[in-house]
Short mmCIF file of N, CA and C and ligand atoms in Angstrom, two decimals:
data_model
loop_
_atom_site.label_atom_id
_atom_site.label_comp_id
_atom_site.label_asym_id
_atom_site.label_seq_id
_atom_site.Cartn_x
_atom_site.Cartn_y
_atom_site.Cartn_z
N UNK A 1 0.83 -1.21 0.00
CA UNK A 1 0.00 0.00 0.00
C UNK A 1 0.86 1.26 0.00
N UNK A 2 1.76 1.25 0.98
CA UNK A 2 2.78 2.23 1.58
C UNK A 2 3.31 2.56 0.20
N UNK A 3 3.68 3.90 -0.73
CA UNK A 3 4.48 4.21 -1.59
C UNK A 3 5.38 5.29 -1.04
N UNK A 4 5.84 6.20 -2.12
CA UNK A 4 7.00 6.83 -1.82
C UNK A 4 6.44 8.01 -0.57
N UNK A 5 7.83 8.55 0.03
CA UNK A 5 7.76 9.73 0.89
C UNK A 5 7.55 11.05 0.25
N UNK A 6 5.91 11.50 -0.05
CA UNK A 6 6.20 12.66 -0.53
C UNK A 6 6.82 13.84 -0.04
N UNK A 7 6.60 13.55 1.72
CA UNK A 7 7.28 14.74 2.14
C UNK A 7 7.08 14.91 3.45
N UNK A 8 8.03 15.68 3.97
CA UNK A 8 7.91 15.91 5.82
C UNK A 8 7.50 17.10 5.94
N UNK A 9 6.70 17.50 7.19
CA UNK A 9 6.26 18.76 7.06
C UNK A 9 6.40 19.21 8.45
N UNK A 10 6.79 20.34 8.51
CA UNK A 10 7.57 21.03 9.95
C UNK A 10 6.68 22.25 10.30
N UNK A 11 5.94 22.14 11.18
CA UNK A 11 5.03 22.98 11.42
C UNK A 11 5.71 24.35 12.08
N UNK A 12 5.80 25.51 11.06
CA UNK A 12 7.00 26.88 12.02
C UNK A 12 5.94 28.02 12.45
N UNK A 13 6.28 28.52 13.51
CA UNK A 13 5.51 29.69 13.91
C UNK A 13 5.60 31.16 12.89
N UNK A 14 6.50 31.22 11.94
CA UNK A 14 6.51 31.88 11.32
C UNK A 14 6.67 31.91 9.96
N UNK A 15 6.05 31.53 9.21
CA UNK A 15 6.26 31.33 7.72
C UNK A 15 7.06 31.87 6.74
N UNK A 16 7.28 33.45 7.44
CA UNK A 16 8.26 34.09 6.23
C UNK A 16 9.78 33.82 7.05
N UNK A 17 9.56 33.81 8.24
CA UNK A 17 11.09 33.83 8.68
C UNK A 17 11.76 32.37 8.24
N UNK A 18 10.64 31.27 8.17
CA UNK A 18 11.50 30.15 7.67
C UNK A 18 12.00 30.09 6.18
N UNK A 19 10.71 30.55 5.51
CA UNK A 19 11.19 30.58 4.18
C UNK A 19 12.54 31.35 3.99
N UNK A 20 12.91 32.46 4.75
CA UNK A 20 13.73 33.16 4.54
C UNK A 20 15.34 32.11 4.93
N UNK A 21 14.98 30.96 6.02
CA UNK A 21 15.62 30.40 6.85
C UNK A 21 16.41 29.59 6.03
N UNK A 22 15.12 28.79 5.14
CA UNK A 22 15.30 27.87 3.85
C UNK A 22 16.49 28.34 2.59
N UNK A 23 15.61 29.46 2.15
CA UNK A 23 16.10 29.94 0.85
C UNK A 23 17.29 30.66 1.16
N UNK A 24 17.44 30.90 2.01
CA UNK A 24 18.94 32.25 1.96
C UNK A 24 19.95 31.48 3.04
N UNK A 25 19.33 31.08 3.97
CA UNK A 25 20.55 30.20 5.16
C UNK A 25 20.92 28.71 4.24
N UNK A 26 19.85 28.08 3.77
CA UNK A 26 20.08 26.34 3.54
C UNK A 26 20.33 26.69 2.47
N UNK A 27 20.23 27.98 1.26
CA UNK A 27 20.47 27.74 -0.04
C UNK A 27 19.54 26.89 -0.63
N UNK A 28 17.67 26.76 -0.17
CA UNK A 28 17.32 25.30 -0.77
C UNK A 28 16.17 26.15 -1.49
N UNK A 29 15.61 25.66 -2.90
CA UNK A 29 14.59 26.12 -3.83
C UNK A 29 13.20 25.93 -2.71
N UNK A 30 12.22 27.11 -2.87
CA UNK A 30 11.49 27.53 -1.66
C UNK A 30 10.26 27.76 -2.93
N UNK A 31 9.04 26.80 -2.59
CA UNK A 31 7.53 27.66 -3.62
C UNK A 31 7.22 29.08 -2.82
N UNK A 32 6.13 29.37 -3.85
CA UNK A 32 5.15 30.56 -3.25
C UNK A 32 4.59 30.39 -2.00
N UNK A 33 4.05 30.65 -1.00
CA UNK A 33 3.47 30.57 -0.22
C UNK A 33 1.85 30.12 -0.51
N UNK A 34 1.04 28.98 -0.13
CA UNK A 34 -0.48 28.67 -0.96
C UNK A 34 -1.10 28.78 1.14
N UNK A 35 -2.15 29.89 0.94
CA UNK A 35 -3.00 29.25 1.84
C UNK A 35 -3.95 28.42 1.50
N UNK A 36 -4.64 27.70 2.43
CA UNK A 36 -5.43 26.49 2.48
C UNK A 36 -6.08 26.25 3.21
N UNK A 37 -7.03 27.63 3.46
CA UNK A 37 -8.02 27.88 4.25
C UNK A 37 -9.00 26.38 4.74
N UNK A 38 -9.02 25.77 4.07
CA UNK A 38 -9.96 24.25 4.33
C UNK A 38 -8.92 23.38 5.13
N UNK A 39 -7.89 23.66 4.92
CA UNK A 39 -6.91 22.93 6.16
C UNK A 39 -6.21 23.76 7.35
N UNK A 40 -6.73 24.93 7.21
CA UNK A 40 -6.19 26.14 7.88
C UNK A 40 -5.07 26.09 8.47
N UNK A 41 -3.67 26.32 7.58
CA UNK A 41 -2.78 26.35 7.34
C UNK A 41 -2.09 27.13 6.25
N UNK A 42 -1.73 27.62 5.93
CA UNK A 42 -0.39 28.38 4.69
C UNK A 42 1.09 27.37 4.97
N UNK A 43 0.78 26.98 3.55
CA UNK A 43 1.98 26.04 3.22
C UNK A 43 3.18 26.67 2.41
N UNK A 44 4.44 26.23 2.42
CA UNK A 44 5.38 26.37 1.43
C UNK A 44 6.11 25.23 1.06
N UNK A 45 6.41 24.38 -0.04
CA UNK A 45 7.23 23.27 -0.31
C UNK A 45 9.07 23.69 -0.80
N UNK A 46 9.64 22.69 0.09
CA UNK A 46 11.32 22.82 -0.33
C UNK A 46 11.49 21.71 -0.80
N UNK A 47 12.14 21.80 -2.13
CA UNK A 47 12.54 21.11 -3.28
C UNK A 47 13.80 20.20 -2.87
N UNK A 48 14.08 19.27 -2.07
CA UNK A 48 15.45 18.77 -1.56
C UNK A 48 15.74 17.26 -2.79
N UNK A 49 15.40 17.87 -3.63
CA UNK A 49 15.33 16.71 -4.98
C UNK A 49 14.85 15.14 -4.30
N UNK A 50 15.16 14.36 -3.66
CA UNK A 50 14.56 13.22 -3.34
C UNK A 50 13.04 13.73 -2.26
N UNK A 51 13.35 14.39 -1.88
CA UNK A 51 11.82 14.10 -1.29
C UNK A 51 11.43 16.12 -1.25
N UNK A 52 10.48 16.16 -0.31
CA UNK A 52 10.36 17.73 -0.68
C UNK A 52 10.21 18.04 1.27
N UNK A 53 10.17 19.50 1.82
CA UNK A 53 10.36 19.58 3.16
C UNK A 53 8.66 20.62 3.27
N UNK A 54 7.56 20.13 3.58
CA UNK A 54 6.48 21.43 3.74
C UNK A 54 6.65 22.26 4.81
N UNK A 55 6.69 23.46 4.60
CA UNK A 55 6.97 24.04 6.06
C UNK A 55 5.40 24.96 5.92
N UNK A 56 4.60 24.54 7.23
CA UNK A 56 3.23 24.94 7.81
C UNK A 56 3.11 25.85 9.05
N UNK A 57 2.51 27.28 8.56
CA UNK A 57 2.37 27.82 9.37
C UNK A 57 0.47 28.34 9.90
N UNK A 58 -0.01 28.02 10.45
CA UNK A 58 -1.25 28.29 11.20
C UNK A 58 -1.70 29.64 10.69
N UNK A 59 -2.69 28.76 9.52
CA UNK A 59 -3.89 30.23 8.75
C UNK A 59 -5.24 30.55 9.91
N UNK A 60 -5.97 30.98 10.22
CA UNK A 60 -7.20 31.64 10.84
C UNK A 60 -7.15 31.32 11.80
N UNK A 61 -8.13 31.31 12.97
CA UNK A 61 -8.74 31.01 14.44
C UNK A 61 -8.31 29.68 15.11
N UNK A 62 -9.36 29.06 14.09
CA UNK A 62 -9.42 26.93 14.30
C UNK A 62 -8.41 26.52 13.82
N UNK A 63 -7.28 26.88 13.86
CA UNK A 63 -6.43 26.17 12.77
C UNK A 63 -6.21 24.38 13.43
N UNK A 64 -5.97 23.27 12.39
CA UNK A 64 -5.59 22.39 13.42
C UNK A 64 -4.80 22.18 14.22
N UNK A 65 -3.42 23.37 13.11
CA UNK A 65 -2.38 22.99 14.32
C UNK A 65 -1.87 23.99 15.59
N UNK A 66 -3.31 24.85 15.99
CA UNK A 66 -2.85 25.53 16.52
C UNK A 66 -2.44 25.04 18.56
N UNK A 67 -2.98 23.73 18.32
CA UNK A 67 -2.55 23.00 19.46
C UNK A 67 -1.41 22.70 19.73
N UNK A 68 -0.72 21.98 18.17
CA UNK A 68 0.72 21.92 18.08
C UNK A 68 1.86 23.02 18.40
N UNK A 69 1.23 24.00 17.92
CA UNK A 69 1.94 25.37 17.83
C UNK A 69 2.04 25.73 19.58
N UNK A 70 0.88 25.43 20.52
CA UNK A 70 0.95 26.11 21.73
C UNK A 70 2.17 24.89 22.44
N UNK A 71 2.25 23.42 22.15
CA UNK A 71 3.16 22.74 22.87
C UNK A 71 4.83 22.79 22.17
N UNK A 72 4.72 23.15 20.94
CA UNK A 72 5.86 23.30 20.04
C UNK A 72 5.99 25.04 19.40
N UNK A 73 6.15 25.87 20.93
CA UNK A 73 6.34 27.47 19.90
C UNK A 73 7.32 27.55 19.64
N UNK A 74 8.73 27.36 19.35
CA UNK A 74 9.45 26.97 18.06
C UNK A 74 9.32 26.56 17.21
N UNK A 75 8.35 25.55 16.91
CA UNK A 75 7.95 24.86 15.29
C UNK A 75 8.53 23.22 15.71
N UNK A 76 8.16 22.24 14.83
CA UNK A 76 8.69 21.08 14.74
C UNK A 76 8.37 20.07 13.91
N UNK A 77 8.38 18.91 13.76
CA UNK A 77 7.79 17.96 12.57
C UNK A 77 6.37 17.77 12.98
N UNK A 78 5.61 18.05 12.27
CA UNK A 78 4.24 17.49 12.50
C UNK A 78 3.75 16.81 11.59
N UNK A 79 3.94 16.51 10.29
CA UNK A 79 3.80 15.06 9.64
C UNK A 79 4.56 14.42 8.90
N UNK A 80 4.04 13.25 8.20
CA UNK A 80 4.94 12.56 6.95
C UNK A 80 4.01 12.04 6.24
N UNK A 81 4.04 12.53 4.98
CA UNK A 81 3.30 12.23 3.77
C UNK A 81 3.50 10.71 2.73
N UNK A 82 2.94 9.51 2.75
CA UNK A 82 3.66 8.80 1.99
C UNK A 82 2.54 9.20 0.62
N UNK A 83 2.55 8.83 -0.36
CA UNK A 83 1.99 8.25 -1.19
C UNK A 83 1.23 6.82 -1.63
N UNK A 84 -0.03 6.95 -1.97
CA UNK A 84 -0.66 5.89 -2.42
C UNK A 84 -1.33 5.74 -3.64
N UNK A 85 -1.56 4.24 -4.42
CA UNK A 85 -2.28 4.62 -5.53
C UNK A 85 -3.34 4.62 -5.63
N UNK A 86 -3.69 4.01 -4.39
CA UNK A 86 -5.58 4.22 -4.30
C UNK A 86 -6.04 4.48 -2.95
N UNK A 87 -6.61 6.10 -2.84
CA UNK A 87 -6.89 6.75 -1.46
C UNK A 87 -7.90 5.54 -0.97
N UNK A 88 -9.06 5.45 -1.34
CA UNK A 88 -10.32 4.99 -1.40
C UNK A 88 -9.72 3.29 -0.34
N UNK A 89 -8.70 2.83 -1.18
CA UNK A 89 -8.58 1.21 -1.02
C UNK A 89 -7.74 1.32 -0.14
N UNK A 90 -6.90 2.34 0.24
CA UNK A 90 -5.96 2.11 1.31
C UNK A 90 -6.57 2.56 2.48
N UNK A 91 -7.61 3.74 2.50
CA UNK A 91 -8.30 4.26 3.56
C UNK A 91 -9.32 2.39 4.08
N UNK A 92 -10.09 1.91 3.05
CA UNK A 92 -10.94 0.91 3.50
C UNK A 92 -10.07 -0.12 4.17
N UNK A 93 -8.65 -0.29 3.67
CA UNK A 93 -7.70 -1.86 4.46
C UNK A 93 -7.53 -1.53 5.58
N UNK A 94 -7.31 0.16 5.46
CA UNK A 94 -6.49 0.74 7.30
C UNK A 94 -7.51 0.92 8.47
N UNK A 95 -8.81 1.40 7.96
CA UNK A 95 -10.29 1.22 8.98
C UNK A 95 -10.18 -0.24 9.64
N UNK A 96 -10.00 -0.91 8.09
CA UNK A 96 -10.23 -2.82 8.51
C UNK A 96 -9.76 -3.44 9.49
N UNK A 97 -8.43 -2.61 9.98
CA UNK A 97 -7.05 -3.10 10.11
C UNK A 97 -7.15 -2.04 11.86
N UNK A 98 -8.27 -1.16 11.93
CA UNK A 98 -8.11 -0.71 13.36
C UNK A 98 -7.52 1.04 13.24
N UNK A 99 -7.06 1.43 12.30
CA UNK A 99 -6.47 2.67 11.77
C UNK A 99 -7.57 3.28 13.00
N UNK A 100 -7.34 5.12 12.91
CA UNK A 100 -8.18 5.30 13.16
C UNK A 100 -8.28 6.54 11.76
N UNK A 101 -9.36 7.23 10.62
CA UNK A 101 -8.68 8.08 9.84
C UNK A 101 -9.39 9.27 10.42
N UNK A 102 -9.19 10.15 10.42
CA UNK A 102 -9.20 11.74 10.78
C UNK A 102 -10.12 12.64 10.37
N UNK A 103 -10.92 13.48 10.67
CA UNK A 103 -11.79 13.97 10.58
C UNK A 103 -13.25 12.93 9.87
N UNK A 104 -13.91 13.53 9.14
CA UNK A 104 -15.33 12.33 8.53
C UNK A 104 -14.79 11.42 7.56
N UNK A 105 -13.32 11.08 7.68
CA UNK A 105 -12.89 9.84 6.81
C UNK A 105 -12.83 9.87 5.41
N UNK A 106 -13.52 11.19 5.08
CA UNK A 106 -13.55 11.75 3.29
C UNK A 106 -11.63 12.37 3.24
N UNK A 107 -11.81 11.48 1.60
CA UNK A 107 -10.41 12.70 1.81
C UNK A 107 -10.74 14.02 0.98
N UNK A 108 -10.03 15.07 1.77
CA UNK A 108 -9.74 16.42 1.48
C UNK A 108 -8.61 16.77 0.04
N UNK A 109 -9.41 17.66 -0.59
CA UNK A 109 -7.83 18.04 -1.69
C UNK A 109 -6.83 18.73 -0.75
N UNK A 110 -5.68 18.48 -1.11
CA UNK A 110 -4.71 18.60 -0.06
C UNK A 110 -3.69 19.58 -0.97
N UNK A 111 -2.17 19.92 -0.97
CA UNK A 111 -1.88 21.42 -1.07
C UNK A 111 -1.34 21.17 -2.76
N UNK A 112 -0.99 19.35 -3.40
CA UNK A 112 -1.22 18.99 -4.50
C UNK A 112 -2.31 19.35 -5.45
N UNK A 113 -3.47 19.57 -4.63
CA UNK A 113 -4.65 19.15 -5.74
C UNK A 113 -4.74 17.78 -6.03
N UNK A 114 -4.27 17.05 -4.91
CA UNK A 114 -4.73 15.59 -4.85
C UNK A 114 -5.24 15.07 -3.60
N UNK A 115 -6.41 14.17 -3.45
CA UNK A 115 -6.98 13.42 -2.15
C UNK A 115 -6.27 13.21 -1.87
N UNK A 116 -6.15 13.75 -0.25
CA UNK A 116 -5.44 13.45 0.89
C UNK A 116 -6.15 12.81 2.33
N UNK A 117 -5.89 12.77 2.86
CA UNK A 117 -6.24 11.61 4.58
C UNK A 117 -5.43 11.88 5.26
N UNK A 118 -6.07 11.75 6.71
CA UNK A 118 -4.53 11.63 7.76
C UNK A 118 -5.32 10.78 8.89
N UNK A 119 -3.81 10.00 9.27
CA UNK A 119 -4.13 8.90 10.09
C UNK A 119 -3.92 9.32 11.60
N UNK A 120 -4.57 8.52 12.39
CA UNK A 120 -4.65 9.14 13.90
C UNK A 120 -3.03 8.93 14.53
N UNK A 121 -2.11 10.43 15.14
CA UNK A 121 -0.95 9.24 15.46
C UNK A 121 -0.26 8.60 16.29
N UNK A 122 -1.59 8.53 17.04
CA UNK A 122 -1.68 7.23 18.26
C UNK A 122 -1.56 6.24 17.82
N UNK A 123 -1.96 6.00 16.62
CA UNK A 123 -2.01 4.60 15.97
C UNK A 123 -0.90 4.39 15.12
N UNK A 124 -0.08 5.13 14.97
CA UNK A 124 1.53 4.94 14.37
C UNK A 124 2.68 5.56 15.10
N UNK A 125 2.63 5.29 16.11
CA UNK A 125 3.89 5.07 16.76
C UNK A 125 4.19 6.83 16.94
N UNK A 126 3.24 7.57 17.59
CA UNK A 126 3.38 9.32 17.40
C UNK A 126 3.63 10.22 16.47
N UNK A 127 3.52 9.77 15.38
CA UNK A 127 3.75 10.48 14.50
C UNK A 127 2.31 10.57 13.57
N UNK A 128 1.94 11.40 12.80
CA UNK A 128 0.95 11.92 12.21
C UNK A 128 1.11 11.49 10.69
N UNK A 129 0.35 10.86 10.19
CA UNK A 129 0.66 10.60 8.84
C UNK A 129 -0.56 10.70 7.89
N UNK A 130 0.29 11.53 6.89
CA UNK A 130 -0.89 11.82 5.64
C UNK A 130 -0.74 11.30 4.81
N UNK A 131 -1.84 10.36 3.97
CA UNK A 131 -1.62 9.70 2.80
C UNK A 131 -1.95 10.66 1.48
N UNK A 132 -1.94 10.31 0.54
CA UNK A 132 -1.66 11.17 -0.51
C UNK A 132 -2.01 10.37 -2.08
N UNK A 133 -2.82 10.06 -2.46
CA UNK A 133 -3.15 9.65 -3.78
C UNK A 133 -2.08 9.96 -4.57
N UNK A 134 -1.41 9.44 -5.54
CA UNK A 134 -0.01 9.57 -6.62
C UNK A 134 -0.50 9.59 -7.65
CO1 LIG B 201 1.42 17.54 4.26
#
C-alpha cells in the first residue's frame, strides 16, 4: 500500500522567517506561499530533490495545528506524507485493520490538488501521517 515519501512537514511559527531560513541560510529552492483555508494552514514546499520539506504555518482562528503550535512554539515535525495509488482502497484496508482516519474519513484536496487523509498518530507510533493519492 505504503508508496514513496512525498514529504515531511515542519510545522513553524513563522512562515516568512522560515522561508527566509530555507532559501537564503540552507540555499534550498522555496515555492510561493499557498493558503489552504480548508486545512487552515499556509503552506510552502522545499525542493530537496529526493523528497520535498512542507513548512506549515497556522492560517485563521481553528487552525488544526494551533494545538501543536501552543506545545511546540518553536515549530517542529508534524507530519509525513507517503503516497498511495488508491486513497479509497488504502483508507478501507487501514479502517479494517483498526487505523483510526481523521476527521469524517472523506479525503480532502490537499496542497497537490490531490486526495489526501490523515491517520490518527496514536495509531503509528506518534507520529501523524498523511496519505496522498499519486
Ligand atoms: Co502535508
Amino acid at each position: 500500500m505504503l508508496g514513496r515519501l512525498n514529504h515531511v512537514a515542519l510545522a513553524v511559527p513563522d512562515l516568512a522567517a522560515a522561508v527566509a531560513s530555507y532559501s537564503q541560510t540552507l540555499g534550498a529552492r522555496v515555492s510561493a506561499p499557498q493558503a489552504l483555508p480548508e486545512h487552515g494552514v499556509t503552506v510552502v514546499f522545499v525542493d530537496v530533490g529526493n523528497t520535498k520539506i512542507e513548512l506549515l504555518e497556522p492560517l485563521g482562528a481553528n487552525s488544526p495545528i494551533a494545538a501543536f503550535m501552543d506545545k511546540n512554539p518553536s515549530g517542529g515535525m508534524h507530519h509525513l506524507c507517503y503516497e498511495v495509488d488508491d486513497i479509497l482502497a488504502a483508507r478501507d484496508q487501514l479502517k479494517a485493520a483498526g487505523a483510526r482516519v481523521l476527521g469524517d474519513g472523506n479525503p480532502r484536496t490537499g496542497a497537490h490538488g490531490k486526495p489526501v487523509l490523515f491517520l490518527h498518530p496514536k495509531d503509528f507510533f506518534g507520529t501523524l501521517i498523511e496519505l496522498e493519492q499519486s
